[in-house]
CSV table of C-alpha atoms and ligand atoms in Angstrom, one decimal:
chain,number,residue,atom,x,y,z
A,1,UNK,CA,17.2,-22.8,1.2
A,2,UNK,CA,14.5,-24.7,3.1
A,3,UNK,CA,16.0,-24.9,6.7
A,4,UNK,CA,12.8,-26.0,8.5
A,5,UNK,CA,12.0,-29.6,7.6
A,6,UNK,CA,11.0,-32.8,9.3
A,7,UNK,CA,13.6,-35.2,10.3
A,8,UNK,CA,11.6,-38.4,11.0
A,9,UNK,CA,8.9,-36.9,13.3
A,10,UNK,CA,10.7,-33.8,14.5
A,11,UNK,CA,10.5,-30.4,12.9
A,12,UNK,CA,14.0,-29.2,12.7
A,13,UNK,CA,15.5,-25.7,12.3
A,14,UNK,CA,18.8,-26.6,10.6
A,15,UNK,CA,20.1,-29.3,12.9
A,16,UNK,CA,18.1,-28.5,16.0
A,17,UNK,CA,14.6,-29.9,16.9
A,18,UNK,CA,12.3,-27.0,17.3
A,19,UNK,CA,10.7,-28.8,20.3
A,20,UNK,CA,13.9,-28.5,22.2
A,21,UNK,CA,14.1,-24.8,21.4
A,22,UNK,CA,10.6,-24.3,22.8
A,23,UNK,CA,11.6,-26.3,25.9
A,24,UNK,CA,14.8,-24.3,26.5
A,25,UNK,CA,13.6,-20.8,25.7
A,26,UNK,CA,9.9,-21.0,26.4
A,27,UNK,CA,7.0,-19.9,24.2
A,28,UNK,CA,6.0,-17.9,22.3
A,29,UNK,CA,9.3,-17.6,20.7
A,30,UNK,CA,10.5,-16.5,17.2
A,31,UNK,CA,13.2,-18.8,15.9
A,32,UNK,CA,15.4,-17.9,12.9
A,33,UNK,CA,17.8,-19.9,10.8
A,34,UNK,CA,21.1,-18.2,10.1
A,35,UNK,CA,21.7,-20.3,7.0
A,36,UNK,CA,18.3,-19.4,5.5
A,37,UNK,CA,19.0,-15.7,6.0
A,38,UNK,CA,22.4,-16.0,4.3
A,39,UNK,CA,21.0,-18.1,1.4
A,40,UNK,CA,18.3,-15.6,0.7
A,41,UNK,CA,20.8,-12.7,0.7
A,42,UNK,CA,23.1,-14.6,-1.6
A,43,UNK,CA,20.4,-15.6,-4.1
A,44,UNK,CA,19.3,-12.0,-4.4
A,45,UNK,CA,22.9,-10.8,-4.9
A,46,UNK,CA,23.6,-13.5,-7.5
A,47,UNK,CA,20.5,-12.4,-9.5
A,48,UNK,CA,22.2,-9.1,-10.3
A,49,UNK,CA,24.8,-10.9,-12.3
A,50,UNK,CA,27.5,-8.3,-11.8
A,51,UNK,CA,25.3,-5.2,-12.5
A,52,UNK,CA,26.3,-2.3,-10.2
A,53,UNK,CA,23.6,-2.2,-7.5
A,54,UNK,CA,22.9,-1.9,-3.8
A,55,UNK,CA,20.5,-4.1,-1.9
A,56,UNK,CA,19.2,-2.2,1.1
A,57,UNK,CA,17.4,-4.5,3.5
A,58,UNK,CA,14.1,-3.0,4.6
A,59,UNK,CA,14.6,-2.9,8.3
A,60,UNK,CA,10.8,-2.6,8.9
A,61,UNK,CA,10.5,-6.3,8.0
A,62,UNK,CA,12.8,-7.5,10.9
A,63,UNK,CA,14.8,-5.1,13.1
A,64,UNK,CA,16.7,-7.6,15.1
A,65,UNK,CA,20.2,-6.2,15.4
A,66,UNK,CA,22.0,-9.6,15.1
A,67,UNK,CA,20.1,-10.5,12.0
A,68,UNK,CA,20.8,-7.1,10.6
A,69,UNK,CA,24.5,-7.6,11.2
A,70,UNK,CA,24.4,-10.9,9.3
A,71,UNK,CA,22.6,-9.3,6.4
A,72,UNK,CA,25.1,-6.4,6.5
A,73,UNK,CA,28.0,-8.8,6.4
A,74,UNK,CA,26.5,-10.2,3.1
A,75,UNK,CA,27.1,-6.7,1.6
A,76,UNK,CA,23.6,-5.4,2.1
A,77,UNK,CA,22.8,-1.8,3.1
A,78,UNK,CA,19.6,-0.8,4.9
A,79,UNK,CA,16.5,1.1,4.1
A,80,UNK,CA,15.2,2.7,7.2
A,81,UNK,CA,11.9,4.2,7.9
A,82,UNK,CA,12.5,5.9,11.3
A,83,UNK,CA,15.2,7.1,13.6
A,84,UNK,CA,14.8,3.9,15.5
A,85,UNK,CA,15.6,1.8,12.4
A,86,UNK,CA,18.4,4.1,11.5
A,87,UNK,CA,20.0,3.7,15.0
A,88,UNK,CA,19.6,-0.1,14.8
A,89,UNK,CA,21.2,-0.2,11.3
A,90,UNK,CA,24.1,1.8,12.5
A,91,UNK,CA,24.4,-0.4,15.6
A,92,UNK,CA,24.6,-3.4,13.3
A,93,UNK,CA,27.6,-1.8,11.6
A,94,UNK,CA,25.8,-1.0,8.4
A,95,UNK,CA,27.9,1.7,6.8
A,96,UNK,CA,25.9,5.0,6.4
A,97,UNK,CA,26.9,5.2,2.8
A,98,UNK,CA,24.6,2.1,2.3
A,99,UNK,CA,21.6,3.5,4.1
A,100,UNK,CA,18.6,5.1,2.6
A,101,UNK,CA,15.8,6.7,4.5
A,102,UNK,CA,12.2,6.2,3.3
A,103,UNK,CA,8.8,7.2,4.6
A,104,UNK,CA,6.2,9.8,4.0
A,105,UNK,CA,6.4,11.4,7.5
A,106,UNK,CA,10.0,12.0,8.5
A,107,UNK,CA,10.3,14.2,11.6
A,108,UNK,CA,12.7,17.1,11.8
A,109,UNK,CA,14.9,15.1,14.3
A,110,UNK,CA,14.9,12.1,12.0
A,111,UNK,CA,16.2,14.2,9.1
A,112,UNK,CA,18.9,15.7,11.4
A,113,UNK,CA,19.9,12.2,12.5
A,114,UNK,CA,20.1,11.0,8.9
A,115,UNK,CA,22.2,14.0,7.8
A,116,UNK,CA,24.5,13.8,10.7
A,117,UNK,CA,25.0,10.1,10.2
A,118,UNK,CA,25.9,10.8,6.5
A,119,UNK,CA,23.4,8.4,5.0
A,120,UNK,CA,23.5,7.8,1.3
A,121,UNK,CA,20.1,9.3,0.4
A,122,UNK,CA,16.6,10.3,1.5
A,123,UNK,CA,13.8,9.0,-0.5
A,124,UNK,CA,11.6,12.0,-0.5
A,125,UNK,CA,7.8,12.2,-0.8
A,126,UNK,CA,6.7,15.8,-1.0
A,127,UNK,CA,7.9,19.3,-1.8
A,128,UNK,CA,7.4,20.3,1.9
A,129,UNK,CA,9.7,17.5,2.9
A,130,UNK,CA,12.3,18.6,0.3
A,131,UNK,CA,12.2,22.2,1.5
A,132,UNK,CA,12.7,21.1,5.1
A,133,UNK,CA,15.5,18.8,4.1
A,134,UNK,CA,17.2,21.7,2.3
A,135,UNK,CA,16.8,23.9,5.4
A,136,UNK,CA,18.2,21.3,7.8
A,137,UNK,CA,21.0,20.3,5.5
A,138,UNK,CA,22.0,24.0,5.3
A,139,UNK,CA,21.9,24.4,9.1
A,140,UNK,CA,24.2,21.3,9.3
A,141,UNK,CA,26.5,22.6,6.7
A,142,UNK,CA,25.9,19.6,4.5
A,143,UNK,CA,24.3,18.6,1.2
A,144,UNK,CA,21.5,16.0,1.3
A,145,UNK,CA,21.2,13.5,-1.5
A,146,UNK,CA,17.7,12.7,-2.6
A,147,UNK,CA,15.8,10.2,-4.7
A,148,UNK,CA,12.3,11.4,-5.6
A,149,UNK,CA,9.6,8.8,-4.8
A,150,UNK,CA,7.2,8.5,-7.7
A,151,UNK,CA,3.6,7.3,-7.5
A,152,UNK,CA,2.9,5.6,-10.8
A,153,UNK,CA,-0.7,4.7,-10.1
A,154,UNK,CA,0.0,1.0,-10.5
A,155,UNK,CA,-2.1,-1.6,-8.7
A,156,UNK,CA,0.3,-4.1,-7.2
A,157,UNK,CA,-2.5,-6.6,-6.3
A,158,UNK,CA,-2.7,-8.2,-2.9
A,159,UNK,CA,-4.0,-6.6,0.3
A,160,UNK,CA,-5.1,-3.0,-0.1
A,161,UNK,CA,-3.0,-2.1,3.0
A,162,UNK,CA,0.2,-3.0,1.4
A,163,UNK,CA,-0.4,-1.6,-2.1
A,164,UNK,CA,1.5,1.7,-2.1
A,165,UNK,CA,1.5,3.2,-5.5
A,166,UNK,CA,-2.1,3.9,-6.4
A,167,UNK,CA,-3.3,7.4,-7.0
A,168,UNK,CA,-5.2,7.5,-3.8
A,169,UNK,CA,-2.3,6.3,-1.6
A,170,UNK,CA,-0.3,8.7,0.5
A,171,UNK,CA,3.0,7.8,-1.1
A,172,UNK,CA,5.2,9.6,-3.7
A,173,UNK,CA,4.7,12.4,-6.2
A,174,UNK,CA,2.5,11.7,-9.2
A,175,UNK,CA,4.7,10.8,-12.2
A,176,UNK,CA,3.2,13.8,-14.2
A,177,UNK,CA,4.5,16.2,-11.6
A,178,UNK,CA,8.0,14.8,-11.3
A,179,UNK,CA,9.8,17.0,-13.8
A,180,UNK,CA,8.3,20.2,-12.3
A,181,UNK,CA,9.3,19.2,-8.8
A,182,UNK,CA,12.8,18.3,-9.8
A,183,UNK,CA,13.3,21.6,-11.7
A,184,UNK,CA,12.2,23.4,-8.5
A,185,UNK,CA,14.5,21.2,-6.4
A,186,UNK,CA,17.4,22.1,-8.6
A,187,UNK,CA,17.2,25.7,-7.3
A,188,UNK,CA,17.7,24.5,-3.7
A,189,UNK,CA,21.3,25.0,-2.5
A,190,UNK,CA,21.6,22.1,-0.2
A,191,UNK,CA,20.0,19.3,-2.1
A,192,UNK,CA,21.7,16.9,-4.6
A,193,UNK,CA,19.3,15.1,-6.8
A,194,UNK,CA,20.5,11.5,-7.3
A,195,UNK,CA,17.5,9.9,-9.0
A,196,UNK,CA,14.1,8.3,-8.7
A,197,UNK,CA,12.5,5.8,-6.3
A,198,UNK,CA,9.4,3.8,-6.6
A,199,UNK,CA,7.8,1.3,-4.3
A,200,UNK,CA,4.5,-0.1,-5.6
A,201,UNK,CA,3.7,-2.5,-2.7
A,202,UNK,CA,4.6,-5.7,-1.0
A,203,UNK,CA,4.1,-9.4,-1.5
A,204,UNK,CA,4.1,-9.0,-5.3
A,205,UNK,CA,4.0,-12.3,-7.0
A,206,UNK,CA,3.8,-11.4,-10.7
A,207,UNK,CA,6.7,-10.5,-12.9
A,208,UNK,CA,4.3,-8.4,-15.1
A,209,UNK,CA,3.6,-6.1,-12.2
A,210,UNK,CA,7.3,-5.4,-11.8
A,211,UNK,CA,7.8,-5.0,-15.5
A,212,UNK,CA,5.0,-2.4,-15.7
A,213,UNK,CA,6.7,-0.5,-12.9
A,214,UNK,CA,10.1,-0.8,-14.6
A,215,UNK,CA,8.7,0.5,-17.9
A,216,UNK,CA,7.1,3.4,-16.2
A,217,UNK,CA,10.2,4.4,-14.3
A,218,UNK,CA,12.4,4.0,-17.4
A,219,UNK,CA,10.2,6.2,-19.5
A,220,UNK,CA,10.2,8.9,-16.7
A,221,UNK,CA,14.0,8.7,-16.5
A,222,UNK,CA,14.2,9.3,-20.2
A,223,UNK,CA,11.9,12.3,-20.0
A,224,UNK,CA,13.8,13.8,-17.1
A,225,UNK,CA,17.2,13.2,-18.7
A,226,UNK,CA,16.0,14.7,-21.9
A,227,UNK,CA,15.0,17.8,-20.0
A,228,UNK,CA,18.6,18.2,-18.8
A,229,UNK,CA,18.4,16.7,-15.3
A,230,UNK,CA,20.8,13.8,-14.9
A,231,UNK,CA,19.4,10.7,-13.2
A,232,UNK,CA,22.1,8.5,-11.7
A,233,UNK,CA,20.2,6.2,-9.4
A,234,UNK,CA,17.0,4.1,-9.6
A,235,UNK,CA,15.8,2.7,-6.4
A,236,UNK,CA,13.3,0.2,-7.7
A,237,UNK,CA,10.8,-1.0,-5.2
A,238,UNK,CA,8.0,-3.3,-4.8
A,239,UNK,CA,8.5,-6.2,-2.4
A,240,UNK,CA,9.2,-9.6,-3.9
A,241,UNK,CA,6.5,-12.0,-2.9
A,242,UNK,CA,7.2,-15.2,-1.0
A,243,UNK,CA,5.5,-18.6,-0.7
A,244,UNK,CA,3.3,-18.9,2.4
A,245,UNK,CA,1.0,-21.8,1.7
A,246,UNK,CA,2.3,-25.3,1.7
A,247,UNK,CA,5.8,-24.3,2.7
A,248,UNK,CA,6.5,-27.5,4.7
A,249,UNK,CA,5.5,-30.7,3.0
A,250,UNK,CA,5.4,-34.3,4.3
A,251,UNK,CA,3.3,-37.3,4.8
A,252,UNK,CA,2.2,-36.4,8.3
A,253,UNK,CA,0.8,-32.9,7.5
A,254,UNK,CA,-2.1,-31.7,5.3
A,255,UNK,CA,-1.1,-30.7,1.8
A,256,UNK,CA,-1.7,-27.1,1.0
A,257,UNK,CA,-2.1,-25.9,-2.6
A,258,UNK,CA,0.0,-22.8,-3.3
A,259,UNK,CA,0.1,-20.6,-6.3
A,260,UNK,CA,3.3,-19.2,-5.0
A,261,UNK,CA,5.5,-22.3,-5.3
A,262,UNK,CA,8.8,-21.6,-7.0
A,263,UNK,CA,8.4,-17.9,-6.5
A,264,UNK,CA,11.7,-16.2,-5.8
A,265,UNK,CA,13.1,-12.8,-5.5
A,266,UNK,CA,15.9,-13.9,-7.8
A,267,UNK,CA,13.6,-14.8,-10.7
A,268,UNK,CA,11.7,-11.6,-10.2
A,269,UNK,CA,14.9,-9.6,-10.3
A,270,UNK,CA,16.0,-11.4,-13.5
A,271,UNK,CA,12.7,-10.6,-15.1
A,272,UNK,CA,13.2,-6.8,-14.7
A,273,UNK,CA,17.0,-6.4,-14.8
A,274,UNK,CA,17.3,-6.4,-18.7
A,275,UNK,CA,14.8,-3.5,-18.7
A,276,UNK,CA,16.4,-1.5,-16.0
A,277,UNK,CA,19.9,-2.0,-17.3
A,278,UNK,CA,19.0,0.1,-20.3
A,279,UNK,CA,19.1,3.2,-18.2
A,280,UNK,CA,22.7,2.8,-17.1
A,281,UNK,CA,21.7,3.9,-13.7
A,282,UNK,CA,22.9,2.4,-10.5
A,283,UNK,CA,20.2,0.2,-9.2
A,284,UNK,CA,19.1,-0.3,-5.7
A,285,UNK,CA,16.3,-2.4,-4.2
A,286,UNK,CA,14.8,-2.6,-0.8
A,287,UNK,CA,13.8,-6.2,-0.1
A,288,UNK,CA,12.5,-7.0,3.3
A,289,UNK,CA,10.1,-10.0,3.3
A,290,UNK,CA,12.0,-11.9,0.6
A,291,UNK,CA,15.2,-11.9,2.8
A,292,UNK,CA,13.8,-13.0,6.1
A,293,UNK,CA,10.2,-14.4,5.8
A,294,UNK,CA,11.2,-18.0,5.2
A,295,UNK,CA,14.1,-17.7,7.8
A,296,UNK,CA,11.7,-17.5,10.8
A,297,UNK,CA,9.0,-19.5,12.6
A,298,UNK,CA,7.0,-18.6,15.6
A,299,UNK,CA,6.7,-21.4,18.1
A,300,UNK,CA,3.6,-21.5,20.3
A,301,UNK,CA,2.3,-24.0,22.9
A,302,UNK,CA,-1.1,-25.6,23.0
A,303,UNK,CA,-2.9,-24.5,26.1
A,304,UNK,CA,-6.3,-26.0,25.6
A,305,UNK,CA,-8.5,-27.9,23.2
A,306,UNK,CA,-11.9,-26.5,23.3
A,307,UNK,CA,-14.9,-28.0,21.5
A,308,UNK,CA,-18.2,-26.2,21.0
A,309,UNK,CA,-21.3,-27.4,19.0
A,310,UNK,CA,-19.9,-25.4,16.2
A,311,UNK,CA,-16.1,-25.6,16.2
A,312,UNK,CA,-12.9,-26.9,17.6
A,313,UNK,CA,-10.6,-24.3,19.0
A,314,UNK,CA,-7.0,-25.0,19.6
A,315,UNK,CA,-6.0,-22.3,22.1
A,316,UNK,CA,-2.3,-21.5,22.1
A,317,UNK,CA,-0.1,-19.2,24.1
A,318,UNK,CA,0.7,-16.8,21.2
A,319,UNK,CA,-1.8,-14.5,19.7
A,320,UNK,CA,-2.3,-11.3,17.7
A,321,UNK,CA,0.1,-9.4,20.0
A,322,UNK,CA,2.9,-11.8,18.9
A,323,UNK,CA,1.9,-12.2,15.3
A,324,UNK,CA,-0.6,-9.6,13.9
A,325,UNK,CA,-0.6,-10.6,10.3
A,326,UNK,CA,-3.5,-13.0,10.3
A,327,UNK,CA,-5.7,-10.6,12.2
A,328,UNK,CA,-4.7,-7.5,10.3
A,329,UNK,CA,-4.4,-8.7,6.7
A,330,UNK,CA,-6.1,-12.1,6.9
A,331,UNK,CA,-2.7,-13.4,6.1
A,332,UNK,CA,-2.1,-17.1,5.8
A,333,UNK,CA,0.6,-18.8,7.7
A,334,UNK,CA,1.0,-22.6,7.6
A,335,UNK,CA,0.8,-24.1,11.0
A,336,UNK,CA,2.5,-27.5,11.7
A,337,UNK,CA,3.3,-29.5,14.9
A,338,UNK,CA,6.9,-29.4,16.2
A,339,UNK,CA,6.5,-33.2,16.6
A,340,UNK,CA,4.4,-35.5,14.5
A,341,UNK,CA,2.6,-38.4,16.2
A,342,UNK,CA,0.8,-39.8,13.1
A,343,UNK,CA,-2.5,-38.6,14.4
A,344,UNK,CA,-5.5,-37.9,12.1
A,345,UNK,CA,-6.1,-34.4,10.7
A,346,UNK,CA,-8.9,-32.2,12.1
A,347,UNK,CA,-10.3,-28.8,11.3
A,348,UNK,CA,-9.7,-26.2,13.9
A,349,UNK,CA,-9.4,-22.5,14.6
A,350,UNK,CA,-6.0,-21.9,16.1
A,351,UNK,CA,-6.6,-19.0,18.4
A,352,UNK,CA,-4.6,-16.9,20.9
A,353,UNK,CA,-5.4,-16.1,24.5
A,354,UNK,CA,-6.4,-12.4,23.9
A,355,UNK,CA,-9.7,-10.8,24.6
A,356,UNK,CA,-11.1,-10.5,21.1
A,357,UNK,CA,-12.4,-12.7,18.4
A,358,UNK,CA,-10.0,-11.2,15.9
A,359,UNK,CA,-7.2,-12.9,17.9
A,360,UNK,CA,-6.4,-15.9,15.7
A,361,UNK,CA,-3.5,-17.4,13.9
A,362,UNK,CA,-5.6,-19.6,11.5
A,363,UNK,CA,-9.3,-20.2,10.9
A,364,UNK,CA,-10.9,-23.3,9.8
A,365,UNK,CA,-7.6,-25.0,9.2
A,366,UNK,CA,-6.8,-28.7,8.7
A,367,UNK,CA,-4.0,-29.6,11.2
A,368,UNK,CA,-2.9,-32.9,12.7
A,369,UNK,CA,-4.5,-33.4,16.1
A,370,UNK,CA,-2.5,-31.8,18.9
A,371,UNK,CA,-2.8,-32.0,22.6
A,372,UNK,CA,-2.3,-29.7,25.5
A,373,UNK,CA,1.4,-29.0,26.1
A,374,UNK,CA,2.5,-29.7,22.6
A,375,UNK,CA,4.1,-27.2,20.3
A,376,UNK,CA,3.0,-25.7,17.0
A,377,UNK,CA,5.2,-23.9,14.5
A,378,UNK,CA,3.7,-20.9,12.6
A,379,UNK,CA,5.7,-20.9,9.5
A,380,UNK,CA,7.3,-18.1,7.4
A,381,UNK,CA,7.1,-15.5,10.1
A,382,UNK,CA,10.6,-14.1,9.9
A,383,UNK,CA,9.2,-10.9,8.2
A,384,UNK,CA,6.7,-8.6,9.8
A,385,UNK,CA,6.4,-10.9,12.7
A,386,UNK,CA,8.3,-9.7,15.8
A,387,UNK,CA,8.3,-6.1,14.5
A,388,UNK,CA,4.5,-5.9,14.5
A,389,UNK,CA,4.2,-7.5,18.0
A,390,UNK,CA,2.8,-5.4,20.8
A,391,UNK,CA,2.0,-5.5,24.5
A,392,UNK,CA,-1.7,-5.7,24.0
A,393,UNK,CA,-3.4,-7.3,27.0
A,394,UNK,CA,-0.1,-6.5,28.9
A,395,UNK,CA,1.6,-9.4,27.4
A,396,UNK,CA,5.4,-9.3,27.1
A,397,UNK,CA,6.9,-9.5,23.7
A,398,UNK,CA,8.3,-12.9,22.8
A,399,UNK,CA,12.0,-13.9,22.8
A,400,UNK,CA,14.0,-14.3,19.6
A,401,UNK,CA,16.5,-17.2,19.0
A,402,UNK,CA,19.0,-17.8,16.2
A,403,UNK,CA,19.9,-21.3,15.1
A,404,UNK,CA,23.3,-21.8,13.5
A,405,UNK,CA,23.8,-25.5,12.7
A,406,UNK,CA,23.5,-27.3,16.0
A,407,UNK,CA,23.8,-24.2,18.1
A,408,UNK,CA,21.1,-21.9,19.4
A,409,UNK,CA,21.6,-18.4,20.8
A,410,UNK,CA,19.2,-16.0,22.3
A,411,UNK,CA,19.3,-12.8,20.2
A,412,UNK,CA,16.6,-11.0,22.1
A,413,UNK,CA,15.4,-11.7,25.6
A,414,UNK,CA,11.7,-12.2,26.3
A,415,UNK,CA,10.3,-9.0,27.7
A,416,UNK,CA,9.6,-9.1,31.4
A,417,UNK,CA,6.4,-8.2,33.2
A,418,UNK,CA,8.3,-5.4,35.0
A,419,UNK,CA,9.2,-3.8,31.7
A,420,UNK,CA,5.5,-3.4,31.0
A,421,UNK,CA,5.1,-0.9,33.8
A,422,UNK,CA,8.5,0.6,34.6
A,423,UNK,CA,8.4,4.3,34.1
B,1,LLP,N1,10.7,-0.2,1.0
B,1,LLP,C1,9.6,0.5,1.3
B,1,LLP,C2,9.6,2.0,1.1
B,1,LLP,C3,8.5,-0.1,1.9
B,1,LLP,O1,7.4,0.6,2.1
B,1,LLP,C4,8.5,-1.5,2.1
B,1,LLP,C5,7.4,-2.2,2.7
B,1,LLP,C6,9.7,-2.2,1.8
B,1,LLP,C7,10.7,-1.5,1.2
B,1,LLP,C8,9.8,-3.7,2.0
B,1,LLP,O2,9.0,-4.4,1.2
B,1,LLP,P1,9.0,-6.0,1.2
B,1,LLP,O3,10.2,-6.5,0.5
B,1,LLP,O4,9.1,-6.5,2.7
B,1,LLP,O5,7.8,-6.5,0.6
B,1,LLP,N2,3.3,-5.4,7.3
B,1,LLP,C9,3.0,-5.9,5.9
B,1,LLP,C10,3.9,-5.4,4.9
B,1,LLP,C11,4.0,-3.9,4.8
B,1,LLP,C12,5.1,-3.5,3.8
B,1,LLP,C13,5.2,-2.0,3.8
B,1,LLP,N3,6.3,-1.6,3.1
B,1,LLP,C14,2.9,-7.4,6.0
B,1,LLP,O6,3.0,-8.0,7.1
B,1,LLP,O7,2.6,-8.0,5.0
């Protein structure tokens, strides 16, 4: 499972020293481990213990086509949130019958594309959307399958930006309105109701949170079935949390306490499966982070050490345009050297080259002393890393490299300066 570990003094990705990846492909660069992706997929699948289900990888977490193809080959479908993600999923040979389309603001052309592709279902969020879906499906001479997204007003904890099922959030239909909306939907000629969907947030670390959501959805399924509307599918969401702190351990790097140790999607699934099984519905889930977060690192190069009266800044060549999570969510990513030299630890702000103080990868962080020209690995960045990158300050997006044993392949070229201004 853990594919980024030190071998003597070198941080490896599978059997390749990350230092050599940085030298060959340049920095900043996202590096993924194929074996890690596969292991995470397999552990999730095993946790279902034979119960009929579909795991749809949330493409928003990582939209690299080669990774998606790997994930698809493990039997996963895809949950897409835009026409772009739909197109990438299809290009990665994910069968349309395994694709769901989520999101509160699907455009008309996105609905047309989903219907034409023959995707499994739209996870719908409002009556206006259902009406539009019915109209477009009618025009296309097709029926659209839907799962109604329910807002259960559950606080998933964590950062407010990634909690999605509280009353004041834009997502879903309030549970108390579900029956009325489904009754109305039954009168629409081009819609087939398949079931219910919920997604309460991301980076959820507590089994109780999922159990609460499971109990809420089960009770609603019972009410709806009792009212004569069959519910065949439950798409049960809420993103399984992953360990960020203290992911890499070893004598040469500072220890980091983590409450998230031993957290795994598989255990969280096993905690809710007995509950959800009672409904006899087909289950689907939409994991993103838990499939790819641990499978990726961002490599950056130290440009300067800069000491002020107040602080030590380690200025690196990757910033908030490459990895936005620290700036946007105050997210914690462990940062370790690609090569250990047995140097003392020091406290530093690891900052990018961009024009604002919000441009940092870590603040006030203990790291082993590093010098100009050396490489640092920002750990657990396989999810919501590259996909949130931007061209801010007219910086090209980084390259992406996949390690498979002793082999490395470029799975996305670094953007060029020309691409930044070509019309
Ligand atoms: N399905 C839906 C409908 C979602 O909204 C999300 C995440 C997922 C699936 C995947 O959840 P996951 O397994 O990855 O937790 N950019 C933020 C995370 C935003 C998540 C939004 N929705 C971050 O970097 O933490």
